[in-house]
Short mmCIF file of N, CA and C in Angstrom, two decimals:
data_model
loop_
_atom_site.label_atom_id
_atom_site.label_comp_id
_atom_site.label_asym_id
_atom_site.label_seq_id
_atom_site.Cartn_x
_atom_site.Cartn_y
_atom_site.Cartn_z
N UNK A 1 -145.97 -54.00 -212.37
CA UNK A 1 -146.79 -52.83 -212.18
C UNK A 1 -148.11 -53.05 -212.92
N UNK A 2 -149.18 -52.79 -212.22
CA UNK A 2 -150.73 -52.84 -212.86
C UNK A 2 -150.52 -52.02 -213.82
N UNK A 3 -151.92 -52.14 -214.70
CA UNK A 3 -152.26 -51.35 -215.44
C UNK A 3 -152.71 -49.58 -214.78
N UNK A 4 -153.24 -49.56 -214.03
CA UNK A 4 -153.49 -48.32 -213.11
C UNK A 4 -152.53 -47.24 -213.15
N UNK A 5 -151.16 -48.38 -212.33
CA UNK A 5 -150.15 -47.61 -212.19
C UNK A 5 -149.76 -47.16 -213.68
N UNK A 6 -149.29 -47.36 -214.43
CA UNK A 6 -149.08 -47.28 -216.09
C UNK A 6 -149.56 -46.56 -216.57
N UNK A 7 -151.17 -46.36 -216.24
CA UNK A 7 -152.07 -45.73 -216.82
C UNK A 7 -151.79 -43.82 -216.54
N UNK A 8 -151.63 -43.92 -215.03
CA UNK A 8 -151.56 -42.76 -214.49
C UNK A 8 -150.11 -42.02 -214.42
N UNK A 9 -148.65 -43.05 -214.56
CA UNK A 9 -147.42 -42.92 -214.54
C UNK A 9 -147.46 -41.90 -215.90
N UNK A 10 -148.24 -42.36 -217.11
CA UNK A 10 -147.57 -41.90 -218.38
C UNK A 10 -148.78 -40.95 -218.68
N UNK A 11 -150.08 -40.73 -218.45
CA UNK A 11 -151.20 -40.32 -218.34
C UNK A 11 -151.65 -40.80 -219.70
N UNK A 12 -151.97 -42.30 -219.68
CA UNK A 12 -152.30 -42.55 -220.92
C UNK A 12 -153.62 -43.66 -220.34
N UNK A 13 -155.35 -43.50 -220.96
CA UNK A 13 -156.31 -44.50 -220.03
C UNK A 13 -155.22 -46.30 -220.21
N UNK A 14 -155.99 -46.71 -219.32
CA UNK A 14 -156.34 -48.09 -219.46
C UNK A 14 -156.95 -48.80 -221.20
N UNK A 15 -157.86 -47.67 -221.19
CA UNK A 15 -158.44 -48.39 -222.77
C UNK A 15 -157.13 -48.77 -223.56
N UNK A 16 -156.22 -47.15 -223.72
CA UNK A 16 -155.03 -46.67 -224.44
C UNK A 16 -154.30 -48.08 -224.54
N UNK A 17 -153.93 -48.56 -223.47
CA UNK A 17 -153.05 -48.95 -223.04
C UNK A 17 -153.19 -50.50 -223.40
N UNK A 18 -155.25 -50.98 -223.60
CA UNK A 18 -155.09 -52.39 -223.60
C UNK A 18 -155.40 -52.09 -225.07
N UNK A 19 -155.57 -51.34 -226.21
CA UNK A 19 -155.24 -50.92 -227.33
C UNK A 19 -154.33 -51.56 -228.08
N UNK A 20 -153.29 -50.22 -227.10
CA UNK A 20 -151.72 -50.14 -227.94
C UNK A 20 -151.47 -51.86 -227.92
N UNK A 21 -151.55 -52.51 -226.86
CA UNK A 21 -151.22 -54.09 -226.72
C UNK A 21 -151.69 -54.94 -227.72
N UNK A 22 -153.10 -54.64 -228.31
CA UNK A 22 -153.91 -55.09 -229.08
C UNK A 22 -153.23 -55.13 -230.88
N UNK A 23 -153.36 -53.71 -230.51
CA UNK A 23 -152.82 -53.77 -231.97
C UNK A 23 -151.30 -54.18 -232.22
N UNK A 24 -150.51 -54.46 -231.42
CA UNK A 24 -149.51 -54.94 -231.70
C UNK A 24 -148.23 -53.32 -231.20
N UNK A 25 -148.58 -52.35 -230.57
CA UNK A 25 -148.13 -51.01 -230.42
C UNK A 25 -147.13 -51.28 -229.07
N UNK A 26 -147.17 -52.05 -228.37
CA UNK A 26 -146.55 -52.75 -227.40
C UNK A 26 -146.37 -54.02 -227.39
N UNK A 27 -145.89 -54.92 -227.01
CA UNK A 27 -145.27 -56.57 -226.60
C UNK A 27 -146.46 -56.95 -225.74
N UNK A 28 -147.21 -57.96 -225.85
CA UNK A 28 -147.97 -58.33 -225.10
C UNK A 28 -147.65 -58.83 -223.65
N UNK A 29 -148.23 -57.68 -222.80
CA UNK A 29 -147.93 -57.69 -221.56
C UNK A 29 -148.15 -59.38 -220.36
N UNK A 30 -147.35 -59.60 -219.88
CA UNK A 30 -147.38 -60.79 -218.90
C UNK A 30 -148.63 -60.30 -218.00
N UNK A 31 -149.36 -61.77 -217.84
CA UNK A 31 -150.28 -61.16 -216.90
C UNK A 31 -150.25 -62.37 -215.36
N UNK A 32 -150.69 -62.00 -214.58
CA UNK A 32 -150.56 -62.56 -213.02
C UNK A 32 -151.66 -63.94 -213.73
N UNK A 33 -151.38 -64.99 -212.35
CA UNK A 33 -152.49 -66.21 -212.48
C UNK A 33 -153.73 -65.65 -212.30
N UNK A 34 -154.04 -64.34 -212.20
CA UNK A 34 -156.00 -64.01 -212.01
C UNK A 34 -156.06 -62.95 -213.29
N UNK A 35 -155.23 -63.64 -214.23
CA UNK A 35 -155.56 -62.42 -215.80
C UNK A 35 -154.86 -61.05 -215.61
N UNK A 36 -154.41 -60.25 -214.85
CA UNK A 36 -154.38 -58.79 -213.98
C UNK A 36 -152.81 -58.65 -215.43
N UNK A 37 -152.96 -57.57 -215.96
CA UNK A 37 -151.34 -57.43 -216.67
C UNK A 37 -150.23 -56.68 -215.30
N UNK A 38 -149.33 -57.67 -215.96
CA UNK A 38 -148.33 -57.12 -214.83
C UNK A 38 -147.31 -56.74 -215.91
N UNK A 39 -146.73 -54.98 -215.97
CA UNK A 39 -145.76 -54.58 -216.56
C UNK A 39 -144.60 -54.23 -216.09
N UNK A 40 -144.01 -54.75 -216.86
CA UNK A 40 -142.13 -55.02 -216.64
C UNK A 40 -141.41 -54.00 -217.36
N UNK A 41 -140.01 -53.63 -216.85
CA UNK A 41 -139.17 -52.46 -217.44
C UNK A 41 -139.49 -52.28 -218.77
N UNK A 42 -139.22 -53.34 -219.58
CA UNK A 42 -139.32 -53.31 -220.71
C UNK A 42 -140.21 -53.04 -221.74
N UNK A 43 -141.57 -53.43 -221.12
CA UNK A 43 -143.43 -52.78 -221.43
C UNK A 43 -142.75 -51.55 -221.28
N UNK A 44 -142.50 -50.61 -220.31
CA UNK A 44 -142.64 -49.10 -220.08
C UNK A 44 -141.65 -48.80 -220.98
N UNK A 45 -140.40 -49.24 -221.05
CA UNK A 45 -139.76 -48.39 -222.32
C UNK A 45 -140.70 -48.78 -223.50
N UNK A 46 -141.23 -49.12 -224.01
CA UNK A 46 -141.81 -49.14 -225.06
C UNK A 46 -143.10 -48.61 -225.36
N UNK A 47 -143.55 -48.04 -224.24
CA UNK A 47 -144.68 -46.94 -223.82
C UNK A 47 -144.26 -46.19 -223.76
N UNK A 48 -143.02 -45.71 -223.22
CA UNK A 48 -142.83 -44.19 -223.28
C UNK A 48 -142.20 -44.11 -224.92
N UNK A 49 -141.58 -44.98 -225.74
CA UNK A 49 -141.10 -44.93 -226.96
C UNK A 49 -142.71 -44.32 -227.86
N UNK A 50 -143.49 -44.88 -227.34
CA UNK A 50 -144.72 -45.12 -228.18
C UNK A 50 -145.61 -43.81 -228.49
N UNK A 51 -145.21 -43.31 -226.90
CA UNK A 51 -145.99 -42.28 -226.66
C UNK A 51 -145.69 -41.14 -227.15
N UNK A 52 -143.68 -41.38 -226.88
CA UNK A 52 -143.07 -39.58 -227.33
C UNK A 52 -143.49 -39.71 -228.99
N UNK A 53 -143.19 -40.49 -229.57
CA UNK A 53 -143.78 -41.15 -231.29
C UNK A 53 -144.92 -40.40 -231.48
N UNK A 54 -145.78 -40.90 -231.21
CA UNK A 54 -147.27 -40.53 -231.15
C UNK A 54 -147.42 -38.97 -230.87
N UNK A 55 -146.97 -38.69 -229.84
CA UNK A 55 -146.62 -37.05 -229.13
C UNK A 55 -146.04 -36.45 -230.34
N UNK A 56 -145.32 -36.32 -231.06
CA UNK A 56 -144.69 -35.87 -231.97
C UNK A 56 -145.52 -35.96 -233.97
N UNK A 57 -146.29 -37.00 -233.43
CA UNK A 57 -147.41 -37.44 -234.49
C UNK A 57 -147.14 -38.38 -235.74
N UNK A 58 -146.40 -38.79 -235.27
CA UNK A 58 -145.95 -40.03 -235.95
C UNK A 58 -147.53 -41.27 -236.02
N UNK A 59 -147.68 -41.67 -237.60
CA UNK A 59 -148.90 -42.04 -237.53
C UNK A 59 -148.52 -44.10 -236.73
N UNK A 60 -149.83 -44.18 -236.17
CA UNK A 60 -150.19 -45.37 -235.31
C UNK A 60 -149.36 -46.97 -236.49
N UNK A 61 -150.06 -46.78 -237.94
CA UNK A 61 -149.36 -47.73 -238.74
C UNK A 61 -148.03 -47.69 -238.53
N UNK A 62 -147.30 -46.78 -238.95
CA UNK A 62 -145.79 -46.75 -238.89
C UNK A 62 -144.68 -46.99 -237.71
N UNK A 63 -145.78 -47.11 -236.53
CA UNK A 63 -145.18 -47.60 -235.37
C UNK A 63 -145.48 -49.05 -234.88
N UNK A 64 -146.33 -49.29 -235.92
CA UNK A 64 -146.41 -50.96 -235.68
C UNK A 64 -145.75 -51.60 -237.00
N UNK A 65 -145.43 -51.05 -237.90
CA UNK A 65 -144.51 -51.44 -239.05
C UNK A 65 -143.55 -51.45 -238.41
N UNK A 66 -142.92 -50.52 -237.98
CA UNK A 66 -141.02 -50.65 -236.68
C UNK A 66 -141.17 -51.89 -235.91
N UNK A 67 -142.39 -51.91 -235.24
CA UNK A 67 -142.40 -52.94 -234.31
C UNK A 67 -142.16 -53.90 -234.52
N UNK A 68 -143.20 -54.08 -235.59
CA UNK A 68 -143.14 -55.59 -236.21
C UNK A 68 -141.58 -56.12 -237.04
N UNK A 69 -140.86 -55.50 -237.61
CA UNK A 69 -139.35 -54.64 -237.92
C UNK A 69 -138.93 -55.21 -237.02
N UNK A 70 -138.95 -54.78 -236.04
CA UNK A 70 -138.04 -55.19 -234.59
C UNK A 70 -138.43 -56.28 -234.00
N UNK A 71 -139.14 -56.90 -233.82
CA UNK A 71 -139.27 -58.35 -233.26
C UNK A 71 -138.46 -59.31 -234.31
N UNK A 72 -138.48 -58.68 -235.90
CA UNK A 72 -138.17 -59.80 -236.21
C UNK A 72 -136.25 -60.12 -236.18
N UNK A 73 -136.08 -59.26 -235.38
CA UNK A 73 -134.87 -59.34 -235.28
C UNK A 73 -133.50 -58.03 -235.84
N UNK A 74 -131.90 -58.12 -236.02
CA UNK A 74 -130.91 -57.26 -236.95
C UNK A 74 -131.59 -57.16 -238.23
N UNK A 75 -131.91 -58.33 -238.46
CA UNK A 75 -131.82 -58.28 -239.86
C UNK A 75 -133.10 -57.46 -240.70
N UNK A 76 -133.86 -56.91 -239.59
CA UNK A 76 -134.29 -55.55 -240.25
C UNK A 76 -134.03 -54.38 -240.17
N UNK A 77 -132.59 -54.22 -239.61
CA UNK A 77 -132.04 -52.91 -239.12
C UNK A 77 -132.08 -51.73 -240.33
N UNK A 78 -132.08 -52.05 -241.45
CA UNK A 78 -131.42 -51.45 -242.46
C UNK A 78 -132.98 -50.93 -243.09
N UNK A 79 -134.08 -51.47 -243.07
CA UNK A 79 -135.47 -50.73 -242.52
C UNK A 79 -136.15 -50.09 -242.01
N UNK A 80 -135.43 -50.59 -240.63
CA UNK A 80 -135.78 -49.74 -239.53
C UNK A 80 -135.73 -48.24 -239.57
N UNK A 81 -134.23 -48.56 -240.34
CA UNK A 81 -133.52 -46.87 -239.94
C UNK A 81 -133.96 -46.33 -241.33
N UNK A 82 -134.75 -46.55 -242.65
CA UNK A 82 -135.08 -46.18 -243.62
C UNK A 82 -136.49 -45.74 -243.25
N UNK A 83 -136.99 -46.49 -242.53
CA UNK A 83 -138.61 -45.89 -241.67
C UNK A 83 -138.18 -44.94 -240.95
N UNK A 84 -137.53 -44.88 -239.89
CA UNK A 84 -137.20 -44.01 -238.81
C UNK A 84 -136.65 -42.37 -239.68
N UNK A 85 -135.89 -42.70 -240.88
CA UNK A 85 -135.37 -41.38 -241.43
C UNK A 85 -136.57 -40.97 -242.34
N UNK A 86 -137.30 -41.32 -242.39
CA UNK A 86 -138.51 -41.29 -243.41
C UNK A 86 -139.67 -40.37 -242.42
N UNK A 87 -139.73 -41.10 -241.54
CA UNK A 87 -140.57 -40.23 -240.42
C UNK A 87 -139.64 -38.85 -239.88
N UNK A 88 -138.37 -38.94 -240.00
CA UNK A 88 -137.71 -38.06 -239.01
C UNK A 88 -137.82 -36.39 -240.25
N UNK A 89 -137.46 -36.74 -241.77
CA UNK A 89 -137.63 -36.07 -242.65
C UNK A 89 -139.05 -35.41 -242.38
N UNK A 90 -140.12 -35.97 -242.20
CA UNK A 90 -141.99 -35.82 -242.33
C UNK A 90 -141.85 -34.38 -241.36
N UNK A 91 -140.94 -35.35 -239.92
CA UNK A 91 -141.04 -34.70 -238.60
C UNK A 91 -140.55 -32.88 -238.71
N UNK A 92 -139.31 -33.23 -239.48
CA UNK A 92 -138.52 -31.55 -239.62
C UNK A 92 -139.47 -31.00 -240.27
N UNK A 93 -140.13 -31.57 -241.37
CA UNK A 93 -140.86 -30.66 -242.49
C UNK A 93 -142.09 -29.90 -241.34
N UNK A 94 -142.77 -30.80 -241.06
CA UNK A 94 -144.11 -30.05 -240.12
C UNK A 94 -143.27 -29.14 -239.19
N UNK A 95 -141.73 -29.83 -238.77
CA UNK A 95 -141.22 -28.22 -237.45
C UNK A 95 -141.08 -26.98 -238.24
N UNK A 96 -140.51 -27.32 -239.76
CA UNK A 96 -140.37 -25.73 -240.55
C UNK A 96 -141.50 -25.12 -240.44
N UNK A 97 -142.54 -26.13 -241.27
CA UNK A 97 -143.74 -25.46 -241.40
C UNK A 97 -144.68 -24.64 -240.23
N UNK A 98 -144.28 -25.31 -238.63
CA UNK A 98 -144.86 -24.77 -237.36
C UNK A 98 -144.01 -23.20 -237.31
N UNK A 99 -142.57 -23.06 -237.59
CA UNK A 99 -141.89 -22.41 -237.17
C UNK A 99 -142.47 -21.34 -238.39
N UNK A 100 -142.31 -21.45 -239.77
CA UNK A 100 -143.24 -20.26 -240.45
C UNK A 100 -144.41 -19.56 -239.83
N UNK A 101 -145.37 -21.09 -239.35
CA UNK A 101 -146.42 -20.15 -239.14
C UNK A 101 -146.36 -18.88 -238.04
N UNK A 102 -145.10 -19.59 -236.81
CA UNK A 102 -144.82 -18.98 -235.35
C UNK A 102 -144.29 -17.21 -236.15
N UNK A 103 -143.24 -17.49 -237.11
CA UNK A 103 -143.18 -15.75 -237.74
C UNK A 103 -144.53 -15.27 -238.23
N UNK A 104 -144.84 -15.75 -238.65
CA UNK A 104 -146.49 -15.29 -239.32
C UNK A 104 -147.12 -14.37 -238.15
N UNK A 105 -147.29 -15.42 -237.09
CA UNK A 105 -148.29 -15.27 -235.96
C UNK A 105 -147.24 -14.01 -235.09
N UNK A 106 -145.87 -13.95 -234.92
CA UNK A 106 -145.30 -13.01 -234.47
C UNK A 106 -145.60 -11.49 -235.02
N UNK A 107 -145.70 -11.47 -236.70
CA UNK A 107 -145.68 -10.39 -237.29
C UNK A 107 -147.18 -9.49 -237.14
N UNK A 108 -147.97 -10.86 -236.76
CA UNK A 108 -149.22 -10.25 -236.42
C UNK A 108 -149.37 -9.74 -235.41
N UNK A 109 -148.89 -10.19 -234.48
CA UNK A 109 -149.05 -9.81 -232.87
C UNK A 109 -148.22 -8.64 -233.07
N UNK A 110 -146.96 -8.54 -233.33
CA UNK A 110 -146.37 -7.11 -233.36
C UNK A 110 -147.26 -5.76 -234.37
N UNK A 111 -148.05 -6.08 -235.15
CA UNK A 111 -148.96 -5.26 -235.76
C UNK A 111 -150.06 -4.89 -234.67
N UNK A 112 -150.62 -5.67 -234.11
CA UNK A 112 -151.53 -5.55 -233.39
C UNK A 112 -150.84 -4.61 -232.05
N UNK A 113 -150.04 -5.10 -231.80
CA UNK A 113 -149.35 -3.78 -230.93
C UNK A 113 -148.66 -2.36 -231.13
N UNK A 114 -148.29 -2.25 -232.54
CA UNK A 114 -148.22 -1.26 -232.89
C UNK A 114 -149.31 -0.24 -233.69
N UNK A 115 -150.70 -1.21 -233.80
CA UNK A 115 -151.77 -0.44 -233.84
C UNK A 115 -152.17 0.05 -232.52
N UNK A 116 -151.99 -0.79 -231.21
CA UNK A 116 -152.60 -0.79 -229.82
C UNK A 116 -151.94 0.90 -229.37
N UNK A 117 -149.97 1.23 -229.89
CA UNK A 117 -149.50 2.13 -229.61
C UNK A 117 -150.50 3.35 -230.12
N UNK A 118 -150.42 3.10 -231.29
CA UNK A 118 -151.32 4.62 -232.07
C UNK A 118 -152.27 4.64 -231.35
N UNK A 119 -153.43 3.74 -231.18
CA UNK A 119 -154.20 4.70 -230.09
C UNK A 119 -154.22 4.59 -229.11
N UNK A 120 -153.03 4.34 -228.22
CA UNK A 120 -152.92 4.93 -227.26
C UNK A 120 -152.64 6.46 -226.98
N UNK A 121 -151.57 6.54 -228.58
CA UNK A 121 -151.38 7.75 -228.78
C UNK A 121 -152.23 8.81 -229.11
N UNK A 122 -153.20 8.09 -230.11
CA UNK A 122 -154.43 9.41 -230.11
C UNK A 122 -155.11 9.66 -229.17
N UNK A 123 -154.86 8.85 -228.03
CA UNK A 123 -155.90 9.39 -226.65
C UNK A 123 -155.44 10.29 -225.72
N UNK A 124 -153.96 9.89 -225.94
CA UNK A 124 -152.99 10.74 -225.18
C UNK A 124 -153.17 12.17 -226.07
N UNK A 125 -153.09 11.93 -226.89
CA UNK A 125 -153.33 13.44 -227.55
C UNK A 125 -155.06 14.12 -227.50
N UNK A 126 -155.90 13.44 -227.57
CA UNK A 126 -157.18 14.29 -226.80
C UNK A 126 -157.26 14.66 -226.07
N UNK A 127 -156.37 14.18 -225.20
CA UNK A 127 -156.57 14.63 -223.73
C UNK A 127 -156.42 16.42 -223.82
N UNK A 128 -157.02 16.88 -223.73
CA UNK A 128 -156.80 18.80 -223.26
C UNK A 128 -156.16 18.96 -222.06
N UNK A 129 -155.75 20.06 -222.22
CA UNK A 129 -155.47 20.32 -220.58
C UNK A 129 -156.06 20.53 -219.58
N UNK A 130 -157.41 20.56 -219.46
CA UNK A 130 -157.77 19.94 -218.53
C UNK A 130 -158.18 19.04 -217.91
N UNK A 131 -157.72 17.39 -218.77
CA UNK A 131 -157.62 16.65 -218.41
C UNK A 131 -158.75 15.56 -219.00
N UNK A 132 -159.62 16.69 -219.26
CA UNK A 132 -160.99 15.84 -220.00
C UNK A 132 -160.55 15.37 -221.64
N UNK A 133 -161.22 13.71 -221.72
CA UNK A 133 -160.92 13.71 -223.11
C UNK A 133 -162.44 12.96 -223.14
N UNK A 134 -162.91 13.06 -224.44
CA UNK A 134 -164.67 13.28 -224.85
C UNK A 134 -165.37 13.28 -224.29
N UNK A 135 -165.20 14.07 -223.23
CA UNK A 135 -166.33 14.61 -222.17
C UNK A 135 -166.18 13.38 -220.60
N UNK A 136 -164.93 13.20 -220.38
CA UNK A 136 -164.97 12.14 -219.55
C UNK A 136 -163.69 12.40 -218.87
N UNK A 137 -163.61 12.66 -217.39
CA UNK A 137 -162.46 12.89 -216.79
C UNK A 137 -161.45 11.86 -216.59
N UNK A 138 -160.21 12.01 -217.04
CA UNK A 138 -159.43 10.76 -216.79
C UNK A 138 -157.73 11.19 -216.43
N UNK A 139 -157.33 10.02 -215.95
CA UNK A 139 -155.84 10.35 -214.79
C UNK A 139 -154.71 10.57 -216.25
N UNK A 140 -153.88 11.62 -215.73
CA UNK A 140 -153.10 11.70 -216.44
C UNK A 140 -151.78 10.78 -215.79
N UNK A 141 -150.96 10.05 -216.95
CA UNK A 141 -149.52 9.68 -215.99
C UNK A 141 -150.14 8.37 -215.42
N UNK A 142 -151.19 7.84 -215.33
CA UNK A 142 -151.12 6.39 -215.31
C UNK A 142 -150.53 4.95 -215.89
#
């Protein structure tokens, strides 16, 4: 598969993509006899590995520290998974911290609507009976 296809499969540019290769963020892709990269199953799992990583904000170093980890074989397993729990710890901390702010931002929005009630309510209560409230005719029961 071209780069194109890749590019647009995962919605990540071309630049992204001859980047991630660059810096070592992917396996250096096989390319055709006219230079063209041609990517194989194995490029794309490691793009989409790269990407959900990244998506989640896992910094660019620490995914080429794994990498490099992992080429060199088992015998950095016991690393791997000391990086991987190291990031996964970082990962929960920022979800608590998103999920505080999400009550924060709830308690506000429910304030803001229970200010929105009161005046609705004081308008409902200007209203006179005949319908006028500060000099302006308006529908009752809407």
């Amino acid at each position: 598969m071209n780069i194109s296809k890749v590019s647009e499969i995962y919605d990540l540019s071309a630049d992204t993509l001859r980047y991630y290769e660059r810096i070592g963020l992917i396996p250096q892709v096989h390319r055709t006899h006219g230079g063209i990269r041609s990517y194989n199953d194995e490029d794309l799992k490691w793009i989409d590995f790269v990407k959900c990583m990244r998506g989640a904000g896992l910094p660019i170093e620490v995914l080429v520290d794994y990498i490099k980890l992992f080429e060199q074989g088992d015998t950095t397993l016991r690393e791997r998974k000391e990086l991987l729990l190291e990031q996964r710890h970082m990962l929960a901390d920022k979800i608590q911290a998103m999920q505080e702010t999400l009550g924060r931002l709830d308690h506000k929005i429910k304030g803001c609507d229970g200010r929105l009630l009161e005046i609705e309510n004081d308008l409902t209560k200007s209203v006179n009976v005949s319908g006028v409230a500060n000099g302006s005719a308006i529908m009752k029961n809407v």
